[in-house]
Amino acid sequence: MTAPHPRIGIIGTGAIGGFYGLMLARAGYDVHFLLRSEYEAVRQNGLHVNSAVQGSLHLDEVQAYRRAADMPKCDWLLVGAKSTSNPELAPLIVEAAGQDAKVVVLQNGLGIEDDLRALLPSNIHLLGGLCFICAHRSALGVVEHQALGGVNLGYHSGSAATPEQQQALVEEGVSMFRAAGVDSNAAANLAQARWQKLVWNMPYNGLSVLLDAGTAPLMANPDSRALVRSIMLEACGAASACGYPLPEALVDRMMTATDHMPNYLPSMYHDHAHGRPMELEAIYAAPLAAAAQVGFGMPKTEALLQALRFISMRADR
Amino acid sequence: MTAPHPRIGIIGTGAIGGFYGLMLARAGYDVHFLLRSEYEAVRQNGLHVNSAVQGSLHLDEVQAYRRAADMPKCDWLLVGAKSTSNPELAPLIVEAAGQDAKVVVLQNGLGIEDDLRALLPSNIHLLGGLCFICAHRSALGVVEHQALGGVNLGYHSGSAATPEQQQALVEEGVSMFRAAGVDSNAAANLAQARWQKLVWNMPYNGLSVLLDAGTAPLMANPDSRALVRSIMLEACGAASACGYPLPEALVDRMMTATDHMPNYLPSMYHDHAHGRPMELEAIYAAPLAAAAQVGFGMPKTEALLQALRFISMRADR
């Protein structure tokens, strides 16, 4: 590890920030949590992860803050909040960031680093983090961890000029997660890794909302299963058309992996069920726009987005 | 009129059979109704049509039957039941049909006459009827008529050998409806007319179920409106690919016509809401198969069918 005692800040706790923050703190890292709705509950009861993999985990003494200005300057910042709130988060990230801080965006979708980059000073290193985890928040300060848990990291932009410097920072993050018992790897190409994750996210997130169903019933019914597969193939094709070739065999690997997962309700399902905005821009609109720009059609994915936007607008009323 | 006093049988009352049967009976035609679930209610209270166009209409003395064997032999039979029950209806149609009877299928979708034809003796004339009406049944024997009301007729098959003989039978039906105050015209080509009607039915029927919405909200939201338009264009393209060219201008005409309709919940919405099977085969699967056979893709329509089949299977549990 190049930085043995980094100070870590978690921006936006929820399921993702809560899980990884707790894992890092339990491993002895100095972790600080910026909280909003969860502040009181976490101060009083700590953080809890009910893990089907690791059992019941808890962190009693949580270094929790309501305001970024009260946090100590952090070396690493993990952003676990929804991408829909990034414009409001950027000033808080800047406030909590130490000199040459590393900011890891643990969010789904395409283009989120580009959008956030424009709101951050150039000395801050921006990394993307791809979480492979089935988890959701069941109450304030309580995370249900159903399966998996890995994080892959890729460098996006910042003051690391050479590939070697960028790689060293990524490896530092990977080591930090591994030291906390979290499976982690360096992603050779962040954009490609983001597209690869979209191949999973694009069918399941939207269909869980549209059809009010988790992965198991979606995979058990031959028609929804075929629809999942079509959308995965559209995402694969779009990635390749955009210059990030993904093998079509990836689709069958992901289908098989999902067959072996417990029935899982993706984050968009929980967002919609709780009246929070859905990440339609990052998970659907941005990749559709990228594909359209290179003339690649994603008709079934587009139909899904159109239906989800209708649902989203009605939910807003 | 070539047959001044035809005897008319209505097979399956519901909204369509109830409306047209009542109109014909009020015009003095000898109309006989084969009823199942509605029998008791109609015997006791008659048939009622609450029409936003023609006011409150009722038929007190209804010639109603529980069994086709009890009906007098009819010259015309209007089939208003759902296409999903055609295999069970065929023997009843045969039983109620007089010599050289004309059977008019007042149903939506593609291929329904072909399927029914195989179950009828060759002397029976089979016609397709395309209803342009906003109506639904609100209670047993009670029909709400919101707008429109026309029926276009086309000859499908039977013992009329020449185009002139077929045309004469179609004109006879058209005259009968017109004498009852119903707008009616001969369809030059039944298959083309069926595709044209599908251009409207394919978006609105399925999306009303998927998004729990009538035509007005679907048209008011820019995303669902665009989705409606895409599906209409796919249907138009499929019709043309299948040899029944429809102008793309039809799509805008139908969009505008729907904008001027009252908020309408299509029949599939009511079928699903009341736990009845949806007409997925006739309205979606048959046209999709016809398009696939000539290599024409309808991806958004296919995605809609896949989602509807998931919903349908879950509703069956």
XYZ file of C-alpha atoms in Angstrom:
634
model
C 0.000 0.000 0.000
C 1.487 3.349 -0.946
C -0.603 5.231 1.611
C -0.851 3.123 4.746
C -3.306 5.262 6.694
C -5.517 7.111 4.328
C -8.497 8.976 5.703
C -11.668 7.958 3.924
C -14.867 9.944 3.530
C -18.200 8.431 2.499
C -20.489 10.822 0.670
C -24.062 9.595 0.741
C -24.435 6.461 2.751
C -27.394 4.315 1.668
C -26.689 0.703 0.759
C -23.453 1.218 -1.185
C -21.786 3.821 1.022
C -22.976 2.058 4.151
C -21.653 -1.341 3.125
C -18.215 -0.276 1.905
C -17.775 2.347 4.610
C -18.554 -0.203 7.295
C -16.204 -2.777 5.765
C -13.350 -0.244 5.603
C -13.961 1.028 9.137
C -14.075 -2.518 10.533
C -10.702 -3.134 8.854
C -9.261 -0.259 10.860
C -9.430 2.552 8.347
C -10.304 6.043 9.536
C -13.719 6.452 7.911
C -15.964 9.534 8.088
C -19.570 9.497 6.948
C -21.452 12.470 5.540
C -25.121 11.770 6.190
C -28.410 13.512 5.625
C -31.603 11.591 6.358
C -29.675 8.841 8.146
C -27.691 11.088 10.503
C -29.802 10.725 13.654
C -30.367 7.001 13.267
C -26.686 6.303 12.642
C -25.549 8.479 15.544
C -27.877 6.661 17.869
C -27.707 3.101 16.582
C -24.609 2.901 14.438
C -24.471 1.216 11.049
C -25.759 -2.292 10.490
C -25.207 -4.664 7.604
C -27.302 -7.804 7.576
C -25.205 -9.888 5.247
C -26.250 -13.203 3.786
C -22.546 -13.703 3.055
C -20.784 -12.456 6.196
C -23.500 -12.552 8.820
C -24.576 -9.620 10.925
C -22.048 -6.774 10.902
C -22.246 -3.575 12.856
C -20.297 -0.427 13.489
C -21.293 1.162 16.780
C -19.153 4.277 16.880
C -19.671 6.019 13.562
C -17.828 9.232 12.739
C -20.897 10.883 11.287
C -21.397 14.435 10.013
C -24.322 16.479 8.843
C -22.190 19.018 6.991
C -19.149 18.497 4.772
C -17.523 21.577 6.358
C -17.314 19.704 9.673
C -15.473 16.720 8.197
C -11.699 16.408 8.292
C -10.032 16.605 4.877
C -10.061 13.141 3.328
C -7.567 11.335 1.101
C -10.228 9.144 -0.451
C -13.879 10.004 -0.977
C -16.340 7.296 -1.935
C -19.505 8.674 -3.510
C -22.377 6.283 -2.876
C -25.251 8.716 -3.392
C -27.483 8.500 -6.444
C -26.127 10.018 -9.641
C -29.283 12.132 -9.778
C -27.896 14.260 -6.933
C -24.358 14.757 -8.289
C -24.782 18.486 -9.099
C -25.632 19.171 -5.453
C -22.935 16.803 -4.200
C -20.024 18.363 -6.081
C -19.504 21.309 -3.667
C -19.624 18.910 -0.704
C -17.036 16.668 -2.348
C -14.779 19.670 -2.901
C -15.231 20.694 0.725
C -14.341 17.265 2.131
C -11.453 16.610 -0.283
C -7.892 16.862 0.945
C -4.920 17.856 -1.226
C -4.845 15.603 -4.345
C -7.755 13.577 -3.010
C -9.017 10.511 -4.847
C -12.773 10.600 -5.477
C -14.378 7.281 -6.418
C -17.822 7.416 -8.000
C -19.596 4.235 -6.908
C -22.550 4.829 -9.192
C -24.195 3.178 -12.164
C -24.457 4.547 -15.645
C -22.557 6.322 -18.349
C -21.081 9.792 -18.388
C -21.354 10.382 -14.640
C -17.613 11.000 -14.246
C -17.648 13.434 -17.184
C -20.467 15.429 -15.628
C -18.906 15.434 -12.168
C -15.433 16.240 -13.530
C -16.659 19.596 -14.809
C -17.650 20.534 -11.246
C -14.363 19.550 -9.540
C -10.968 21.300 -9.441
C -8.346 19.659 -11.648
C -6.065 18.521 -8.825
C -8.688 16.076 -7.582
C -8.294 12.568 -8.998
C -11.549 11.143 -10.251
C -12.000 7.376 -10.397
C -14.954 5.236 -11.318
C -15.943 2.336 -9.111
C -18.067 -0.511 -10.399
C -19.845 -2.310 -7.607
C -20.922 -5.896 -8.122
C -23.171 -6.294 -5.147
C -26.764 -7.154 -4.311
C -27.639 -4.824 -1.473
C -30.355 -2.407 -0.466
C -31.178 -0.260 2.526
C -34.042 -1.642 4.571
C -34.114 1.131 7.201
C -32.086 4.207 8.157
C -28.577 2.923 8.864
C -29.485 -0.668 8.004
C -28.228 -2.409 4.853
C -29.352 -5.797 3.599
C -26.493 -7.485 1.768
C -27.818 -10.384 -0.303
C -24.866 -11.454 -2.463
C -21.542 -10.560 -4.104
C -19.695 -7.426 -3.042
C -16.760 -6.652 -5.336
C -15.614 -3.240 -6.553
C -13.562 -2.671 -9.689
C -11.773 0.640 -10.056
C -10.669 2.642 -13.070
C -8.978 6.006 -13.398
C -11.035 8.694 -15.084
C -9.184 12.034 -14.895
C -7.091 14.321 -12.741
C -3.507 15.330 -12.233
C -1.974 11.859 -12.700
C -0.295 12.508 -16.024
C 1.076 9.124 -17.028
C -0.627 5.736 -17.279
C 1.838 4.512 -14.648
C 0.804 7.208 -12.162
C -2.876 6.511 -12.855
C -2.316 2.782 -12.447
C -0.534 3.336 -9.133
C -3.509 5.263 -7.760
C -5.928 2.601 -8.921
C -3.782 -0.087 -7.296
C -3.743 1.911 -4.080
C -7.554 1.883 -4.066
C -7.703 -1.793 -4.961
C -5.335 -2.618 -2.065
C -7.420 -0.564 0.324
C -10.605 -2.455 -0.575
C -8.821 -5.805 -0.500
C -7.435 -5.018 2.954
C -11.030 -4.523 4.038
C -11.997 -7.962 2.735
C -13.646 -6.624 -0.394
C -12.880 -8.248 -3.730
C -11.403 -5.559 -5.948
C -9.613 -5.307 -9.281
C -8.281 -2.644 -11.580
C -10.438 -2.028 -14.652
C -8.174 -1.649 -17.662
C -10.605 0.720 -19.360
C -13.165 2.570 -17.263
C -15.539 3.373 -20.154
C -15.564 -0.244 -21.264
C -16.156 -1.389 -17.691
C -19.063 1.067 -17.403
C -20.604 -0.321 -20.597
C -20.102 -3.851 -19.332
C -21.955 -3.053 -16.145
C -24.729 -1.408 -18.178
C -25.283 -4.710 -19.974
C -26.597 -5.978 -16.644
C -28.185 -2.782 -15.384
C -30.155 -1.837 -18.478
C -32.527 -4.811 -18.527
C -32.978 -5.518 -14.832
C -33.256 -2.037 -13.391
C -35.980 -0.825 -15.728
C -37.910 -4.080 -16.052
C -38.049 -4.450 -12.268
C -39.972 -1.156 -12.167
C -42.050 -1.705 -15.305
C -43.091 -5.259 -14.383
C -42.877 -4.955 -10.597
C -40.589 -7.977 -10.431
C -37.181 -9.068 -9.221
C -34.593 -10.966 -11.213
C -35.994 -14.436 -10.426
C -39.486 -14.001 -11.960
C -37.991 -12.013 -14.864
C -35.655 -14.926 -15.617
C -38.282 -17.636 -15.033
C -40.761 -16.344 -17.622
C -39.628 -17.113 -21.193
C -40.899 -13.811 -22.608
C -39.345 -11.492 -20.044
C -36.193 -13.614 -20.190
C -36.047 -13.093 -23.959
C -36.632 -9.375 -23.428
C -33.777 -9.221 -20.886
C -31.535 -10.935 -23.401
C -32.520 -8.581 -26.249
C -31.760 -5.537 -24.131
C -28.405 -7.020 -23.082
C -27.566 -7.629 -26.741
C -28.531 -4.058 -27.608
C -26.231 -2.793 -24.832
C -23.399 -5.045 -26.021
C -23.864 -3.881 -29.596
C -23.950 -0.235 -28.520
C -20.746 -0.645 -26.515
C -18.987 -2.127 -29.521
C -20.371 0.564 -31.836
C -19.047 3.188 -29.391
C -15.566 1.667 -29.540
C -15.672 -0.543 -26.451
C -16.079 -4.036 -27.878
C -17.770 -6.508 -25.571
C -18.132 -10.144 -26.581
C -21.705 -11.383 -27.069
C -20.732 -14.340 -24.880
C -20.850 -11.823 -22.027
C -24.636 -11.837 -22.355
C -24.957 -15.539 -21.665
C -22.439 -15.322 -18.828
C -24.494 -12.561 -17.205
C -27.742 -14.458 -17.727
C -26.238 -17.527 -16.069
C -24.781 -15.460 -13.222
C -28.202 -13.893 -12.633
C -29.841 -17.319 -12.649
C -27.556 -18.207 -9.737
C -28.245 -15.020 -7.774
C -30.969 -14.822 -5.163
C -34.087 -13.005 -6.378
C -32.826 -9.441 -6.513
C -34.660 -6.128 -6.782
C -32.221 -3.643 -8.338
C -31.683 -0.149 -6.997
C -34.104 1.465 -9.452
C -36.899 -0.656 -8.027
C -36.208 0.613 -4.528
C -35.799 4.191 -5.754
C -39.187 4.090 -7.469
C -40.902 2.278 -4.603
C -39.686 4.941 -2.174
C -40.592 7.884 -4.368
C -36.958 8.773 -5.109
C -35.969 9.808 -8.652
C -34.868 6.931 -10.863
C -31.399 7.097 -12.453
C -32.895 7.213 -15.955
C -30.349 9.687 -17.274
C -27.201 7.770 -16.287
C -28.473 4.242 -16.896
C -30.589 4.823 -20.021
C -30.557 8.252 -21.632
C -26.763 8.722 -21.685
C -25.956 5.313 -23.238
C -28.869 5.678 -25.711
C -27.516 9.082 -26.738
C -23.992 7.684 -27.105
C -25.306 4.858 -29.283
C -27.461 7.222 -31.356
C -24.440 9.413 -31.977
C -22.708 6.543 -33.754
C -25.918 5.500 -35.500
C -26.585 2.382 -33.428
C -30.257 1.722 -32.659
C -31.405 0.284 -29.324
C -35.171 0.087 -29.963
C -36.191 -2.176 -27.090
C -34.064 -0.237 -24.627
C -35.529 3.000 -25.959
C -39.069 1.653 -25.545
C -38.185 0.731 -21.964
C -36.852 4.226 -21.264
C -39.967 5.811 -22.796
C -42.191 3.673 -20.589
C -40.074 4.450 -17.512
C -40.209 8.176 -18.191
C -43.985 7.975 -18.375
C -43.997 6.163 -15.025
C -41.530 8.654 -13.583
C -43.553 11.699 -14.660
C -46.720 10.226 -13.255
C -44.987 9.394 -9.971
C -43.963 13.045 -9.724
C -47.544 14.265 -9.746
C -81.596 -4.069 -49.403
C -81.500 -7.509 -50.922
C -82.853 -9.173 -47.769
C -85.471 -6.899 -46.221
C -86.135 -8.853 -43.056
C -83.042 -10.756 -42.117
C -82.951 -12.471 -38.765
C -79.892 -11.450 -36.822
C -78.102 -13.378 -34.075
C -75.619 -11.800 -31.659
C -72.998 -14.212 -30.366
C -71.371 -12.860 -27.230
C -72.895 -9.637 -26.132
C -70.499 -7.467 -24.103
C -69.905 -3.932 -25.311
C -69.700 -4.628 -29.049
C -72.500 -7.173 -29.395
C -74.687 -5.233 -26.984
C -74.283 -1.913 -28.770
C -74.813 -3.135 -32.332
C -77.510 -5.632 -31.358
C -79.465 -2.932 -29.555
C -79.107 -0.507 -32.473
C -80.349 -3.130 -34.946
C -83.247 -4.200 -32.710
C -84.327 -0.602 -32.146
C -84.384 -0.167 -35.942
C -86.912 -2.967 -36.166
C -84.696 -5.909 -37.034
C -85.450 -9.319 -35.567
C -82.445 -9.697 -33.243
C -81.658 -12.706 -31.031
C -78.964 -12.632 -28.356
C -76.931 -15.619 -27.193
C -75.797 -14.786 -23.661
C -73.830 -16.470 -20.929
C -72.959 -14.427 -17.839
C -75.333 -11.645 -18.873
C -78.407 -13.813 -19.436
C -80.223 -13.261 -16.135
C -79.487 -9.537 -15.989
C -80.627 -8.965 -19.583
C -83.793 -11.055 -19.153
C -84.740 -9.051 -16.090
C -83.569 -5.550 -17.002
C -83.081 -5.545 -20.753
C -80.094 -4.029 -22.520
C -78.899 -0.510 -21.788
C -76.526 1.710 -23.729
C -75.454 4.917 -22.036
C -74.291 6.818 -25.073
C -72.396 10.095 -24.962
C -73.473 10.451 -28.606
C -77.098 9.299 -28.673
C -78.162 9.610 -25.066
C -79.630 6.809 -23.009
C -80.869 3.889 -25.123
C -82.584 0.781 -23.898
C -84.142 -2.389 -25.166
C -86.656 -3.762 -22.694
C -87.802 -6.944 -24.408
C -84.697 -8.835 -25.396
C -84.889 -12.131 -27.260
C -82.259 -13.762 -25.113
C -80.988 -17.367 -25.085
C -78.658 -19.378 -22.945
C -78.072 -22.052 -25.569
C -77.475 -21.733 -29.300
C -79.723 -24.773 -29.865
C -82.700 -22.752 -28.616
C -82.162 -19.886 -31.075
C -83.988 -19.678 -34.399
C -81.703 -20.092 -37.423
C -80.243 -16.696 -38.280
C -79.360 -15.070 -41.610
C -76.670 -12.888 -40.062
C -74.574 -13.656 -37.034
C -72.514 -10.937 -35.405
C -69.680 -12.299 -33.260
C -68.856 -9.780 -30.529
C -67.122 -12.152 -28.114
C -63.381 -12.005 -27.548
C -61.207 -13.719 -30.156
C -59.695 -15.749 -27.313
C -62.918 -17.793 -27.157
C -63.377 -18.450 -30.888
C -62.560 -22.185 -30.705
C -65.428 -22.687 -28.249
C -67.714 -20.340 -30.162
C -67.462 -22.079 -33.539
C -69.915 -24.917 -32.740
C -72.417 -22.377 -31.386
C -72.073 -20.297 -34.543
C -72.726 -23.379 -36.667
C -75.762 -24.217 -34.555
C -77.312 -20.741 -34.846
C -76.481 -20.279 -38.534
C -79.251 -20.595 -41.140
C -78.706 -21.759 -44.714
C -75.920 -19.667 -46.307
C -75.679 -17.505 -43.209
C -73.384 -14.497 -43.096
C -71.110 -14.506 -40.050
C -69.448 -11.193 -39.218
C -66.435 -11.300 -36.883
C -66.486 -8.012 -34.959
C -63.105 -8.635 -33.354
C -59.665 -7.077 -33.345
C -56.495 -8.580 -34.658
C -55.033 -10.552 -37.503
C -55.789 -14.058 -38.668
C -58.994 -14.463 -36.679
C -61.106 -15.173 -39.781
C -58.542 -17.726 -40.986
C -58.685 -19.562 -37.670
C -62.475 -19.458 -37.468
C -62.902 -20.416 -41.126
C -61.306 -23.793 -40.468
C -64.035 -24.539 -37.929
C -67.028 -23.565 -40.105
C -68.734 -25.418 -42.980
C -67.950 -23.955 -46.393
C -71.473 -22.750 -47.162
C -71.279 -20.169 -44.378
C -70.109 -16.758 -45.556
C -67.465 -15.294 -43.314
C -67.006 -11.539 -43.146
C -64.750 -9.359 -41.066
C -66.183 -6.321 -39.319
C -63.964 -3.481 -38.151
C -65.587 -1.496 -35.375
C -64.535 2.078 -34.825
C -66.114 2.681 -31.470
C -65.158 3.694 -27.946
C -67.352 1.510 -25.758
C -67.065 -0.780 -22.795
C -69.407 -2.752 -20.570
C -69.873 -1.197 -17.138
C -72.231 -3.849 -15.745
C -74.092 -6.928 -16.966
C -76.308 -5.729 -19.810
C -75.034 -2.147 -19.559
C -72.767 -0.592 -22.211
C -71.034 2.783 -21.945
C -70.666 4.304 -25.411
C -68.135 7.144 -25.326
C -67.572 8.027 -28.979
C -67.676 6.976 -32.642
C -69.566 3.818 -33.653
C -68.894 2.850 -37.279
C -68.427 -0.653 -38.695
C -66.608 -1.425 -41.914
C -67.210 -4.793 -43.516
C -65.106 -6.968 -45.781
C -65.701 -10.400 -47.281
C -63.322 -13.113 -46.107
C -64.464 -16.467 -47.504
C -67.403 -18.695 -48.257
C -69.555 -19.796 -51.153
C -69.736 -16.407 -52.890
C -67.571 -17.236 -55.868
C -67.222 -13.959 -57.716
C -66.108 -10.543 -56.482
C -69.554 -9.256 -57.513
C -71.358 -11.809 -55.337
C -69.026 -11.040 -52.429
C -69.521 -7.324 -52.902
C -73.309 -7.769 -52.939
C -73.196 -9.556 -49.571
C -70.957 -6.873 -48.092
C -73.334 -4.173 -49.375
C -76.254 -6.017 -47.830
C -74.503 -5.880 -44.447
C -73.549 -2.235 -44.910
C -77.172 -1.355 -45.711
C -78.398 -3.224 -42.657
C -76.073 -1.298 -40.326
C -76.882 2.000 -42.027
C -80.608 1.343 -41.650
C -79.903 1.003 -37.924
C -78.216 4.412 -37.821
C -74.722 2.968 -37.744
C -72.062 4.421 -40.041
C -70.849 1.581 -42.250
C -68.729 1.127 -45.352
C -67.367 -1.675 -47.459
C -63.657 -2.382 -46.938
C -62.055 -2.949 -50.320
C -59.498 -5.344 -48.836
C -60.222 -7.027 -45.518
C -56.592 -7.891 -44.689
C -55.496 -4.334 -45.360
C -58.353 -3.010 -43.237
C -57.343 -5.360 -40.401
C -53.745 -4.091 -40.549
C -54.991 -0.505 -40.604
C -56.982 -1.106 -37.456
C -53.943 -2.764 -35.855
C -52.005 0.461 -36.357
C -54.313 1.927 -33.719
C -54.793 -1.157 -31.579
C -51.155 -2.195 -31.216
C -49.941 0.849 -29.283
C -52.977 1.739 -27.222
C -54.228 -1.669 -26.125
C -50.931 -2.899 -24.737
C -49.659 0.381 -23.328
C -52.948 0.940 -21.482
C -52.240 -2.287 -19.574
C -48.483 -1.833 -19.197
C -48.713 1.774 -18.032
C -52.186 1.659 -16.453
C -53.293 4.622 -18.548
C -55.925 5.672 -21.060
C -55.305 7.401 -24.370
C -55.243 10.947 -22.924
C -52.286 10.529 -20.529
C -50.460 8.368 -23.087
C -50.779 11.183 -25.635
C -50.008 13.991 -23.167
C -46.595 12.649 -22.098
C -43.929 13.216 -24.788
C -42.193 9.884 -24.144
C -45.249 7.648 -24.244
C -46.516 9.668 -27.206
C -43.256 8.965 -29.047
C -43.564 5.298 -28.111
C -47.142 5.173 -29.458
C -45.900 6.714 -32.691
C -42.986 4.245 -33.015
C -45.295 1.277 -32.573
C -47.743 2.713 -35.125
C -44.861 3.133 -37.584
C -43.762 -0.451 -36.973
C -47.324 -1.651 -37.661
C -47.510 0.462 -40.832
C -44.175 -0.861 -42.004
C -45.172 -4.439 -41.264
C -48.427 -4.032 -43.199
C -46.523 -2.735 -46.206
C -43.924 -5.494 -45.916
C -46.762 -8.027 -45.849
C -48.207 -6.624 -49.075
C -50.827 -4.269 -47.658
C -49.278 -0.844 -48.114
C -50.452 1.788 -45.669
C -49.282 5.380 -45.989
C -47.169 6.701 -43.108
C -49.470 9.715 -43.109
C -52.021 7.347 -41.568
C -49.980 7.452 -38.357
C -50.347 11.201 -37.947
C -54.020 11.039 -38.865
C -54.592 8.419 -36.155
C -52.564 10.386 -33.597
C -54.653 13.481 -34.314
C -57.907 11.525 -34.211
C -56.891 10.068 -30.829
C -56.033 13.554 -29.540
C -59.638 14.498 -30.271
C -61.154 11.436 -28.617
C -62.225 11.416 -24.980
C -59.759 9.636 -22.689
C -60.314 6.041 -23.709
C -59.335 2.773 -22.033
C -59.135 0.137 -24.796
C -60.686 -3.300 -24.494
C -57.437 -4.958 -23.405
C -57.330 -2.682 -20.363
C -60.800 -3.808 -19.316
C -60.011 -7.451 -20.069
C -56.922 -7.333 -17.859
C -58.624 -5.332 -15.114
C -61.421 -7.909 -14.935
C -59.113 -10.931 -15.023
C -60.171 -11.962 -18.534
C -57.532 -13.187 -20.988
C -55.986 -10.453 -23.112
C -56.185 -10.792 -26.910
C -52.400 -11.035 -27.203
C -52.476 -13.641 -29.955
C -54.741 -11.774 -32.371
C -53.521 -8.237 -31.690
C -49.788 -8.897 -31.218
C -48.465 -12.403 -31.843
C -50.190 -12.984 -35.202
C -49.085 -9.673 -36.782
C -45.570 -10.066 -35.338
C -45.363 -13.551 -36.841
C -46.635 -12.289 -40.203
C -44.021 -9.516 -40.170
C -41.244 -11.916 -39.113
C -42.157 -14.230 -41.972
C -41.287 -11.488 -44.467
C -38.227 -10.421 -42.452
C -39.669 -7.204 -41.073
C -38.651 -6.395 -37.489
C -41.025 -4.780 -34.992
C -38.716 -4.508 -31.948
C -40.727 -2.080 -29.840
C -43.949 -3.966 -30.509
C -42.177 -7.214 -29.667
C -40.879 -5.750 -26.397
C -44.432 -4.684 -25.585
C -45.762 -8.187 -26.267
C -43.019 -9.755 -24.146
C -43.884 -7.447 -21.248
C -47.614 -8.144 -21.682
C -47.060 -11.889 -21.694
C -45.135 -11.595 -18.434
C -48.044 -9.623 -16.971
C -50.537 -12.104 -18.368
C -48.738 -15.133 -16.938
C -48.481 -13.504 -13.541
C -52.164 -12.581 -13.614
C -52.965 -16.247 -14.266
C -51.315 -17.394 -11.066
